[in-house]
Short mmCIF file of C-alpha atoms and ligand atoms in Angstrom, two decimals:
data_model
loop_
_atom_site.label_atom_id
_atom_site.label_comp_id
_atom_site.label_asym_id
_atom_site.label_seq_id
_atom_site.Cartn_x
_atom_site.Cartn_y
_atom_site.Cartn_z
CA MET Y 1 104.60 81.08 110.56
CA PRO Y 2 101.93 80.21 113.15
CA THR Y 3 99.26 77.81 111.90
CA ALA Y 4 96.50 80.14 113.05
CA LEU Y 5 97.74 82.74 110.61
CA GLN Y 6 97.75 80.25 107.74
CA LYS Y 7 94.13 79.44 108.49
CA VAL Y 8 93.18 83.11 108.38
CA SER Y 9 94.95 83.52 105.04
CA ALA Y 10 93.48 80.46 103.34
CA SER Y 11 89.85 81.10 104.22
CA PHE Y 12 90.25 84.75 103.34
CA ALA Y 13 91.10 84.39 99.67
CA PRO Y 14 88.79 82.28 97.51
CA GLN Y 15 90.99 80.28 95.13
CA ARG Y 16 88.75 80.96 92.15
CA ASN Y 17 87.83 83.56 89.57
CA LEU Y 18 85.21 86.12 90.52
CA ILE Y 19 82.71 86.31 87.67
CA GLY Y 20 79.30 87.94 87.94
CA GLY Y 21 79.45 87.72 91.74
CA GLU Y 22 80.22 83.98 91.76
CA TRP Y 23 83.53 82.35 92.67
CA ARG Y 24 84.10 80.03 89.72
CA LYS Y 25 86.74 77.52 88.64
CA SER Y 26 88.38 77.94 85.26
CA VAL Y 27 86.59 76.07 82.49
CA SER Y 28 89.91 74.29 81.93
CA SER Y 29 90.11 73.23 85.62
CA GLU Y 30 93.85 73.98 85.37
CA THR Y 31 95.44 75.60 88.41
CA TYR Y 32 98.82 76.86 89.54
CA ALA Y 33 100.32 77.30 93.01
CA SER Y 34 101.03 80.61 94.70
CA THR Y 35 103.94 80.15 97.12
CA ASN Y 36 105.45 82.13 99.95
CA PRO Y 37 108.72 83.66 98.63
CA ALA Y 38 110.26 83.63 102.13
CA ARG Y 39 109.57 79.91 102.58
CA THR Y 40 108.97 78.22 99.28
CA SER Y 41 107.60 75.04 100.88
CA ASP Y 42 104.61 77.08 102.11
CA ILE Y 43 101.87 77.04 99.47
CA VAL Y 44 99.42 79.91 99.86
CA GLY Y 45 96.85 78.41 97.50
CA HIS Y 46 96.06 77.02 94.06
CA PHE Y 47 94.50 79.46 91.65
CA PRO Y 48 92.84 78.98 88.27
CA PHE Y 49 94.87 79.26 85.14
CA SER Y 50 92.18 81.02 83.17
CA THR Y 51 91.54 80.56 79.47
CA LYS Y 52 90.11 82.81 76.80
CA ASN Y 53 86.67 81.40 77.67
CA ASP Y 54 86.99 82.44 81.32
CA VAL Y 55 88.05 85.93 80.25
CA ASP Y 56 85.10 86.05 77.89
CA ALA Y 57 82.71 85.03 80.69
CA ALA Y 58 84.15 87.75 82.96
CA VAL Y 59 83.88 90.42 80.25
CA GLN Y 60 80.31 89.34 79.51
CA ALA Y 61 79.43 89.58 83.21
CA ALA Y 62 80.99 93.06 83.36
CA ALA Y 63 79.18 94.09 80.17
CA ALA Y 64 75.86 92.83 81.55
CA ALA Y 65 76.34 94.81 84.78
CA TYR Y 66 77.37 97.98 82.94
CA PRO Y 67 73.97 99.45 81.89
CA SER Y 68 72.63 99.64 85.44
CA TRP Y 69 75.96 100.61 87.08
CA ARG Y 70 76.40 103.41 84.52
CA ARG Y 71 72.99 104.82 85.52
CA PHE Y 72 73.51 104.45 89.28
CA PRO Y 73 73.67 108.01 90.67
CA THR Y 74 77.35 108.90 91.09
CA PRO Y 75 76.97 109.86 94.80
CA GLN Y 76 75.55 106.36 95.40
CA ARG Y 77 78.55 104.83 93.69
CA GLY Y 78 80.56 106.97 96.09
CA THR Y 79 78.65 105.53 99.04
CA ILE Y 80 79.62 102.02 97.92
CA LEU Y 81 83.25 103.10 97.64
CA ARG Y 82 83.06 104.47 101.17
CA ARG Y 83 81.79 101.06 102.32
CA CYS Y 84 84.76 99.50 100.52
CA ALA Y 85 87.05 101.79 102.55
CA ASP Y 86 85.30 100.69 105.77
CA ALA Y 87 85.49 96.99 104.84
CA LEU Y 88 89.19 97.28 103.94
CA THR Y 89 89.81 99.05 107.26
CA ALA Y 90 88.05 96.26 109.15
CA GLU Y 91 90.11 93.61 107.34
CA LYS Y 92 93.39 95.56 107.27
CA GLU Y 93 95.38 93.18 109.49
CA PRO Y 94 94.45 89.85 107.83
CA LEU Y 95 94.95 91.45 104.42
CA ALA Y 96 98.40 92.71 105.44
CA GLN Y 97 99.38 89.32 106.86
CA LEU Y 98 98.23 87.54 103.72
CA MET Y 99 100.21 90.02 101.62
CA SER Y 100 103.43 89.53 103.63
CA ARG Y 101 103.04 85.81 103.30
CA GLU Y 102 102.23 85.79 99.59
CA MET Y 103 104.62 88.39 98.17
CA GLY Y 104 107.17 89.01 100.89
CA LYS Y 105 106.93 92.68 101.87
CA THR Y 106 107.34 93.31 105.58
CA LEU Y 107 104.23 93.55 107.71
CA VAL Y 108 104.55 97.33 108.25
CA GLU Y 109 104.86 97.86 104.52
CA ALA Y 110 101.96 95.50 103.85
CA ARG Y 111 99.80 97.51 106.24
CA GLY Y 112 100.87 100.60 104.29
CA ASP Y 113 99.81 98.93 101.05
CA VAL Y 114 96.31 98.22 102.41
CA GLN Y 115 96.20 101.77 103.80
CA GLU Y 116 96.85 103.14 100.30
CA ALA Y 117 93.79 101.21 99.10
CA ILE Y 118 91.71 102.60 101.98
CA ASP Y 119 92.86 106.16 101.25
CA CYS Y 120 92.13 105.62 97.58
CA ALA Y 121 88.56 104.42 98.29
CA HIS Y 122 87.97 107.50 100.50
CA LEU Y 123 89.41 109.79 97.83
CA TYR Y 124 87.10 108.59 95.05
CA ALA Y 125 84.13 108.36 97.42
CA GLY Y 126 84.75 112.05 98.10
CA PHE Y 127 84.98 112.87 94.39
CA ALA Y 128 81.53 111.31 93.91
CA ARG Y 129 79.76 114.53 94.92
CA ILE Y 130 81.87 116.87 92.82
CA PHE Y 131 82.41 114.64 89.81
CA GLY Y 132 81.13 116.54 86.80
CA GLY Y 133 81.92 118.92 84.02
CA GLN Y 134 81.69 122.60 83.22
CA THR Y 135 78.86 124.97 82.44
CA LEU Y 136 80.04 127.46 79.82
CA PRO Y 137 78.55 130.36 77.89
CA SER Y 138 77.39 129.77 74.32
CA GLU Y 139 78.38 131.99 71.37
CA LEU Y 140 74.72 132.28 70.45
CA PRO Y 141 71.67 133.71 72.24
CA ASP Y 142 69.17 131.37 73.92
CA LYS Y 143 71.56 128.46 73.87
CA ALA Y 144 73.13 126.61 76.80
CA ALA Y 145 76.44 124.76 76.73
CA PHE Y 146 77.94 122.33 79.22
CA SER Y 147 80.20 119.32 79.38
CA GLN Y 148 79.78 116.07 81.26
CA ARG Y 149 81.84 112.96 81.86
CA LYS Y 150 80.69 109.57 80.63
CA PRO Y 151 82.06 106.11 81.47
CA LEU Y 152 83.88 104.00 78.90
CA GLY Y 153 82.31 100.58 79.45
CA VAL Y 154 84.27 97.51 80.57
CA CYS Y 155 87.80 98.31 81.75
CA GLY Y 156 90.51 95.63 81.84
CA LEU Y 157 93.00 96.12 84.68
CA ILE Y 158 96.31 94.25 84.65
CA THR Y 159 98.24 94.70 87.88
CA PRO Y 160 101.64 93.73 89.35
CA TRP Y 161 102.46 91.80 92.52
CA ASN Y 162 104.55 94.47 94.26
CA PHE Y 163 101.55 96.53 95.44
CA PRO Y 164 99.01 93.71 95.27
CA ILE Y 165 96.12 95.60 96.90
CA ALA Y 166 97.10 99.26 96.48
CA ILE Y 167 97.53 99.12 92.69
CA PRO Y 168 94.27 97.24 91.95
CA SER Y 169 92.55 99.89 94.10
CA TRP Y 170 94.25 102.79 92.25
CA LYS Y 171 92.76 101.43 89.06
CA ALA Y 172 89.44 99.93 90.18
CA PHE Y 173 88.12 102.73 92.41
CA PRO Y 174 88.36 105.60 89.90
CA ALA Y 175 87.09 103.26 87.15
CA LEU Y 176 84.06 102.32 89.25
CA LEU Y 177 83.39 105.89 90.34
CA CYS Y 178 83.21 106.96 86.69
CA GLY Y 179 80.55 104.28 86.07
CA ASN Y 180 82.67 101.61 84.38
CA THR Y 181 82.62 97.95 85.22
CA VAL Y 182 85.89 96.11 85.67
CA VAL Y 183 87.74 92.87 84.95
CA LEU Y 184 90.95 92.56 86.97
CA LYS Y 185 93.76 90.25 85.85
CA PRO Y 186 96.14 90.30 88.83
CA ALA Y 187 99.78 89.18 88.71
CA GLU Y 188 100.24 85.44 88.95
CA ASP Y 189 102.57 85.97 91.94
CA SER Y 190 99.86 87.53 94.13
CA PRO Y 191 96.51 85.92 93.30
CA ALA Y 192 95.46 85.40 96.92
CA CYS Y 193 95.76 89.13 97.64
CA ALA Y 194 93.61 89.92 94.60
CA SER Y 195 90.98 87.36 95.58
CA ALA Y 196 90.89 88.71 99.13
CA PHE Y 197 90.48 92.23 97.73
CA GLY Y 198 87.59 90.99 95.56
CA ARG Y 199 86.00 89.30 98.52
CA VAL Y 200 86.14 92.51 100.59
CA LEU Y 201 84.65 94.57 97.74
CA THR Y 202 81.82 92.07 97.24
CA LYS Y 203 81.09 92.06 100.97
CA ALA Y 204 81.07 95.87 100.95
CA GLY Y 205 78.22 95.86 98.43
CA VAL Y 206 79.81 96.31 95.01
CA PRO Y 207 76.98 94.87 92.86
CA LEU Y 208 77.35 91.50 91.12
CA GLY Y 209 79.33 91.69 87.89
CA VAL Y 210 80.61 95.21 88.48
CA PHE Y 211 84.00 93.95 89.69
CA ASN Y 212 85.35 90.66 88.29
CA ILE Y 213 88.65 88.80 88.61
CA VAL Y 214 90.32 86.34 86.26
CA HIS Y 215 93.54 84.71 87.46
CA GLY Y 216 96.26 83.54 85.13
CA ASP Y 217 99.39 84.63 83.31
CA GLY Y 218 100.03 87.53 80.99
CA GLU Y 219 100.66 85.58 77.85
CA HIS Y 220 97.27 83.82 77.83
CA THR Y 221 94.87 85.39 80.31
CA GLY Y 222 96.16 88.97 80.12
CA ALA Y 223 96.41 88.83 76.33
CA ALA Y 224 92.81 87.54 76.06
CA LEU Y 225 91.65 90.52 78.10
CA VAL Y 226 93.63 93.02 76.01
CA ASP Y 227 92.33 91.46 72.76
CA HIS Y 228 88.70 91.21 73.85
CA PRO Y 229 86.54 93.35 71.54
CA ASP Y 230 84.11 94.27 74.36
CA VAL Y 231 86.84 95.72 76.58
CA SER Y 232 86.95 99.49 76.09
CA ALA Y 233 90.15 100.32 77.95
CA ILE Y 234 93.21 98.65 79.43
CA SER Y 235 95.19 99.94 82.39
CA PHE Y 236 98.49 98.16 82.91
CA THR Y 237 101.28 98.45 85.47
CA GLY Y 238 104.37 96.32 84.86
CA SER Y 239 107.43 95.96 82.70
CA SER Y 240 108.24 98.18 79.72
CA GLN Y 241 108.59 95.07 77.58
CA THR Y 242 105.00 93.95 78.23
CA GLY Y 243 103.78 97.54 78.08
CA LYS Y 244 105.01 97.86 74.51
CA ILE Y 245 103.17 94.68 73.48
CA ILE Y 246 99.95 95.94 75.09
CA ALA Y 247 100.29 99.38 73.48
CA GLU Y 248 100.74 97.78 70.07
CA LYS Y 249 97.70 95.55 70.47
CA CYS Y 250 95.56 98.42 71.76
CA GLY Y 251 96.82 100.64 68.95
CA ARG Y 252 95.54 98.22 66.33
CA SER Y 253 91.96 98.45 67.62
CA LEU Y 254 92.27 102.03 68.92
CA LYS Y 255 91.58 100.82 72.44
CA ARG Y 256 92.36 103.35 75.14
CA CYS Y 257 95.32 102.24 77.25
CA SER Y 258 97.22 103.56 80.24
CA LEU Y 259 100.71 102.24 80.87
CA GLU Y 260 102.70 102.57 84.08
CA LEU Y 261 106.10 101.05 83.35
CA GLY Y 262 109.70 101.06 84.55
CA GLY Y 263 111.83 103.50 86.47
CA LYS Y 264 115.52 104.16 87.16
CA ASN Y 265 115.04 106.68 89.91
CA ALA Y 266 117.86 108.73 91.37
CA GLN Y 267 118.44 110.58 94.62
CA ILE Y 268 120.82 113.56 94.47
CA VAL Y 269 122.68 114.56 97.65
CA MET Y 270 124.10 118.10 97.58
CA PRO Y 271 127.03 119.16 99.82
CA ASP Y 272 124.68 121.35 101.90
CA ALA Y 273 122.27 118.49 102.61
CA ASP Y 274 121.23 117.29 106.06
CA VAL Y 275 123.44 114.19 105.83
CA PRO Y 276 121.72 111.90 108.40
CA LEU Y 277 118.35 112.68 106.79
CA ALA Y 278 119.66 112.05 103.26
CA LEU Y 279 121.24 108.80 104.44
CA GLU Y 280 118.02 107.55 106.01
CA GLY Y 281 116.17 108.48 102.81
CA ALA Y 282 118.65 106.62 100.61
CA VAL Y 283 118.48 103.43 102.71
CA TRP Y 284 114.66 103.45 102.75
CA GLY Y 285 114.38 104.44 99.07
CA ALA Y 286 116.84 101.82 97.84
CA PHE Y 287 116.04 98.84 100.03
CA ALA Y 288 112.40 99.04 101.20
CA THR Y 289 110.31 96.27 99.61
CA ALA Y 290 113.75 94.79 98.73
CA GLY Y 291 114.00 97.45 96.02
CA GLN Y 292 110.95 96.00 94.23
CA ARG Y 293 109.14 99.28 93.62
CA CYS Y 294 108.99 101.11 90.35
CA THR Y 295 109.83 104.19 92.45
CA ALA Y 296 112.87 102.60 94.21
CA THR Y 297 116.10 104.58 94.48
CA SER Y 298 118.34 102.60 92.16
CA ARG Y 299 120.88 105.39 91.65
CA LEU Y 300 122.43 107.56 94.33
CA LEU Y 301 124.22 110.68 93.05
CA LEU Y 302 126.65 112.12 95.61
CA HIS Y 303 128.46 115.44 95.41
CA GLU Y 304 132.24 114.93 95.30
CA LYS Y 305 132.73 116.84 98.58
CA ILE Y 306 130.63 114.37 100.57
CA HIS Y 307 130.92 111.28 98.34
CA ASP Y 308 133.43 109.16 100.26
CA ALA Y 309 132.12 109.77 103.78
CA PHE Y 310 128.47 109.37 102.67
CA LEU Y 311 129.23 106.15 100.78
CA ASP Y 312 130.93 104.64 103.86
CA ARG Y 313 127.90 105.44 106.00
CA PHE Y 314 125.51 104.13 103.34
CA ILE Y 315 127.42 100.83 103.23
CA ALA Y 316 127.48 100.59 107.01
CA ALA Y 317 123.72 101.20 107.21
CA ALA Y 318 122.92 98.69 104.45
CA SER Y 319 125.08 96.01 106.04
CA THR Y 320 123.07 96.10 109.28
CA LEU Y 321 119.62 95.72 107.69
CA ARG Y 322 117.90 92.61 109.03
CA LEU Y 323 116.75 90.17 106.36
CA GLY Y 324 114.18 87.59 107.31
CA ASP Y 325 110.61 86.38 107.40
CA PRO Y 326 108.51 89.44 106.51
CA LEU Y 327 105.89 88.38 109.07
CA ASN Y 328 108.45 88.79 111.84
CA GLN Y 329 108.11 92.32 113.28
CA ARG Y 330 111.92 92.71 113.50
CA THR Y 331 112.53 92.02 109.82
CA GLN Y 332 113.52 95.02 107.69
CA ILE Y 333 114.04 93.35 104.30
CA GLY Y 334 111.97 90.48 102.93
CA PRO Y 335 112.72 88.21 99.97
CA LEU Y 336 112.53 88.84 96.25
CA ILE Y 337 109.35 87.64 94.60
CA ASN Y 338 110.54 84.48 92.83
CA ALA Y 339 113.50 82.47 91.54
CA ALA Y 340 113.53 84.18 88.13
CA GLN Y 341 113.74 87.60 89.76
CA ARG Y 342 116.61 86.50 91.98
CA GLU Y 343 118.39 85.15 88.90
CA ARG Y 344 117.86 88.48 87.14
CA VAL Y 345 119.28 90.43 90.09
CA SER Y 346 122.30 88.07 90.25
CA ASP Y 347 122.86 88.63 86.52
CA TYR Y 348 123.05 92.37 87.13
CA ILE Y 349 125.71 91.82 89.81
CA ARG Y 350 127.85 90.07 87.19
CA ILE Y 351 127.05 92.75 84.60
CA GLY Y 352 128.05 95.56 87.00
CA ALA Y 353 131.32 93.87 87.94
CA ASN Y 354 132.17 93.23 84.27
CA GLU Y 355 131.44 96.85 83.43
CA GLY Y 356 134.05 97.95 85.98
CA ALA Y 357 131.85 99.09 88.87
CA THR Y 358 133.09 98.26 92.39
CA LEU Y 359 130.87 95.97 94.43
CA ARG Y 360 131.08 97.48 97.92
CA GLN Y 361 128.27 95.68 99.72
CA GLY Y 362 126.15 92.54 99.32
CA GLY Y 363 125.89 91.07 95.86
CA LYS Y 364 124.64 87.60 96.69
CA ALA Y 365 121.88 85.49 98.15
CA PRO Y 366 122.48 84.92 101.88
CA GLY Y 367 123.00 81.38 103.18
CA GLY Y 368 121.89 79.67 106.37
CA LYS Y 369 118.22 79.83 107.35
CA LEU Y 370 117.52 82.34 104.59
CA LYS Y 371 118.07 79.65 101.97
CA SER Y 372 114.41 78.81 102.53
CA GLY Y 373 113.39 81.73 100.31
CA TYR Y 374 114.45 84.10 97.53
CA PHE Y 375 116.44 86.49 99.70
CA PHE Y 376 119.12 88.79 98.34
CA GLU Y 377 121.54 90.98 100.29
CA PRO Y 378 121.20 94.77 100.05
CA THR Y 379 123.79 95.59 97.40
CA ILE Y 380 125.81 98.72 96.67
CA PHE Y 381 127.94 99.40 93.61
CA ALA Y 382 130.37 102.35 93.69
CA ASP Y 383 132.43 103.93 90.87
CA VAL Y 384 129.44 103.64 88.55
CA SER Y 385 129.36 105.74 85.41
CA ALA Y 386 126.19 106.99 83.78
CA ASN Y 387 126.38 104.82 80.68
CA MET Y 388 126.78 101.48 82.49
CA ARG Y 389 123.86 99.07 82.23
CA ILE Y 390 123.50 99.05 86.04
CA ALA Y 391 122.94 102.82 85.81
CA GLN Y 392 120.51 102.58 82.89
CA GLU Y 393 118.36 99.47 83.27
CA GLU Y 394 115.66 98.73 85.81
CA ILE Y 395 116.85 95.90 88.09
CA PHE Y 396 113.86 95.66 90.48
CA GLY Y 397 115.89 94.42 93.42
CA PRO Y 398 117.92 95.73 96.37
CA VAL Y 399 120.74 97.12 94.22
CA CYS Y 400 121.87 100.74 94.32
CA SER Y 401 124.43 102.28 91.93
CA VAL Y 402 126.41 105.16 93.45
CA MET Y 403 127.85 107.93 91.28
CA LYS Y 404 129.89 111.07 91.97
CA PHE Y 405 129.13 114.54 90.55
CA LYS Y 406 130.79 117.99 90.60
CA ASP Y 407 127.85 120.39 90.51
CA LEU Y 408 124.05 120.52 90.35
CA GLU Y 409 124.00 120.88 86.58
CA GLU Y 410 125.95 117.65 86.14
CA ALA Y 411 123.80 115.84 88.72
CA ILE Y 412 120.57 116.78 86.95
CA HIS Y 413 122.07 115.87 83.60
CA VAL Y 414 123.01 112.39 84.87
CA LEU Y 415 119.64 111.98 86.60
CA ASN Y 416 117.88 112.72 83.30
CA GLU Y 417 120.18 110.52 81.23
CA THR Y 418 117.99 107.38 81.16
CA LYS Y 419 115.04 106.34 79.06
CA TYR Y 420 112.80 106.44 82.15
CA GLY Y 421 111.39 109.32 84.18
CA LEU Y 422 109.25 108.20 87.11
CA SER Y 423 110.52 109.42 90.49
CA SER Y 424 113.44 111.59 91.61
CA SER Y 425 114.77 113.23 94.74
CA ILE Y 426 117.18 115.93 95.87
CA TYR Y 427 118.48 116.57 99.36
CA THR Y 428 119.59 120.18 99.78
CA ARG Y 429 119.10 123.06 102.21
CA ASP Y 430 119.49 125.59 99.41
CA VAL Y 431 116.13 126.78 98.12
CA ASN Y 432 117.67 127.84 94.81
CA SER Y 433 119.06 124.35 94.14
CA ALA Y 434 115.67 122.86 95.04
CA PHE Y 435 113.83 125.07 92.54
CA VAL Y 436 116.39 124.48 89.77
CA ALA Y 437 115.89 120.73 90.34
CA MET Y 438 112.09 121.05 90.17
CA ARG Y 439 112.47 123.01 86.93
CA ASP Y 440 115.00 120.80 85.14
CA ILE Y 441 114.42 117.24 86.35
CA GLU Y 442 112.57 115.11 83.80
CA ALA Y 443 110.33 112.96 85.99
CA GLY Y 444 106.68 112.59 86.90
CA ILE Y 445 107.50 112.83 90.62
CA THR Y 446 110.15 114.93 92.40
CA TYR Y 447 110.83 114.93 96.14
CA ILE Y 448 112.74 117.65 97.95
CA ASN Y 449 114.37 116.25 101.10
CA GLY Y 450 112.47 112.98 100.86
CA PRO Y 451 113.25 109.60 99.27
CA THR Y 452 112.00 108.58 95.81
CA ILE Y 453 109.28 106.33 97.27
CA GLY Y 454 106.09 107.17 99.10
CA ALA Y 455 103.69 108.74 96.60
CA GLU Y 456 100.31 109.81 98.04
CA VAL Y 457 97.06 108.76 96.32
CA HIS Y 458 95.53 112.19 95.83
CA LEU Y 459 98.34 113.43 93.56
CA PRO Y 460 98.92 112.29 89.98
CA PHE Y 461 101.17 109.21 89.79
CA GLY Y 462 103.19 108.35 86.70
CA GLY Y 463 106.23 109.22 84.70
CA VAL Y 464 107.62 110.77 81.56
CA LYS Y 465 109.55 109.25 78.64
CA GLN Y 466 109.41 105.44 78.53
CA THR Y 467 107.91 105.16 82.01
CA GLY Y 468 104.48 105.41 80.46
CA ASN Y 469 102.33 106.73 77.67
CA GLY Y 470 101.32 110.07 79.09
CA HIS Y 471 98.47 109.08 81.39
CA ARG Y 472 98.51 109.44 85.15
CA GLU Y 473 97.03 107.27 87.86
CA ALA Y 474 95.55 108.41 91.18
CA GLY Y 475 94.22 111.85 92.11
CA SER Y 476 91.80 113.62 89.79
CA ALA Y 477 94.10 112.70 86.88
CA ALA Y 478 92.85 109.08 86.91
CA LEU Y 479 89.30 110.32 86.24
CA ASP Y 480 90.47 111.65 82.88
CA PHE Y 481 91.55 108.17 81.84
CA TYR Y 482 88.40 106.36 83.00
CA SER Y 483 85.88 108.76 81.42
CA GLU Y 484 85.06 110.46 78.13
CA TRP Y 485 83.93 114.05 77.79
CA GLN Y 486 80.58 114.79 76.24
CA SER Y 487 79.82 118.37 75.22
CA VAL Y 488 76.12 119.19 75.30
CA TYR Y 489 74.43 122.15 73.56
CA VAL Y 490 70.80 123.02 74.28
CA ASP Y 491 69.27 125.50 71.85
CA TYR Y 492 66.09 127.00 73.30
CA SER Y 493 65.65 129.77 70.71
CA GLY Y 494 63.16 127.76 68.67
CA LYS Y 495 64.98 128.50 65.42
CA LEU Y 496 68.02 127.23 63.55
CA GLN Y 497 71.05 129.12 64.82
CA ARG Y 498 74.14 128.45 62.74
CA ALA Y 499 77.35 128.57 64.71
CA GLN Y 500 80.49 129.98 63.10
CA ILE Y 501 78.58 131.22 60.05
CA ASP Y 502 79.17 134.90 59.33
CA THR Y 503 75.93 136.81 59.03
CA GLU Y 504 75.41 140.43 57.99
C1 UN1 F 601 105.01 100.95 92.31
O1 UN1 F 601 106.07 100.55 92.75
O2 UN1 F 601 104.55 100.49 91.22
O3 UN1 F 601 105.36 105.68 95.80
C2 UN1 F 601 104.14 101.88 93.03
C3 UN1 F 601 105.48 104.52 96.20
C4 UN1 F 601 104.24 103.69 96.38
C5 UN1 F 601 103.75 103.19 95.08
C6 UN1 F 601 104.76 102.48 94.24
N1 UN1 F 601 103.23 104.48 97.04
O4 UN1 F 601 106.57 104.04 96.44
#
């Protein structure tokens, strides 16, 4: 990578916590290194390993900023969000380059990630002038009734590395619009992106203490945030395993929590599908971001009539994808995020082979120059049956399990036969099949003639079953999580009017 680019990245992301508008070291002075997954000798920066005391300081700063932020007129909060959109737009390229370097998605995808954050800021800035409740008739004379939304207080946001700017924005912008203040605990694999995001927000005029960042791991820093008595709500995106721990902790203190967890998304290809289109969709859905999206296509369900020919073309397309440095414009697939993740993906290759699936493409880390990072070849398993672990468990890597089906009913049954229900897709030219799929698929997101990835920020995002706990991010749905309803009755009759009491 050119040195000039490194300079841009380093100065762009303060290697500290953001607390009350100041960039502070951890009280422990302990730090950890964030490295480039495509070239592990390249250290992006050293970030604080925050303790309970740092988390407490951040929550106190957020709590201190809350009373005035809560009373800021909502349209003015919207104006600040619009400035955030403008500042993110101005910094889009350095942010995208930093992201490619720190977490390995290709530059075009990294630009898309920043664009999602920009779109999200515009969306909630727009909501600022229509954010409100309902005016309703009262049962009684001379009495008014309406409802209004109120903020929750301090919201703790715990975010993953795979969308290191988009996901913090999905959580922070609706939270801020509703009048909450925020403490963000970003993933330890993408701290520079989070710091850069914080720097842009601060520059855009988000008042001191309204948006705070504490770096660190989940076990210590994240747990301290979840356990903090002055945090009113937790929004988490990550693994189902961690999600269950967070839900349990929040349950004990009745803290509101939103969980966005795993997926095992499938694309169905019907015999009447536009085959080149379905093929392009499958390649992009399965291998973009090296399969490290919770919406990635990790199962491909092919009708028996087209199965063999489609599979051959899928293998041919996957085998020509160019792996390499994500900052290189020609690269199509970047590395996995870290050594542990590459180990996990390799384990699933062994598991699939032992279960009797046929490895038709990839299945290993490439050699040569690519040994400098955590690369893994795009991998395809064929002859997969629905109960195999590679068809049931989230792998979070460039691995796609291909299955054969006889008719639409069987395809939908197999698609639904996992504990998850995030995204789904069907390629068909038959309108009846499309509507049956929309009716019977159990998933929070369904695409017709599009891949399982690519959700837009103004629609609800989230899944059913063990993908989450019933909340949705993005769109107007996120506002329901970050606010409470207050029903207000104004009796202007001047006398006691008893509701629901029968009178003669
Ligand atoms: C995720 O992987 O957690 O729909 C989010 C998509 C992206 C978001 C993915 N817009 O693929």
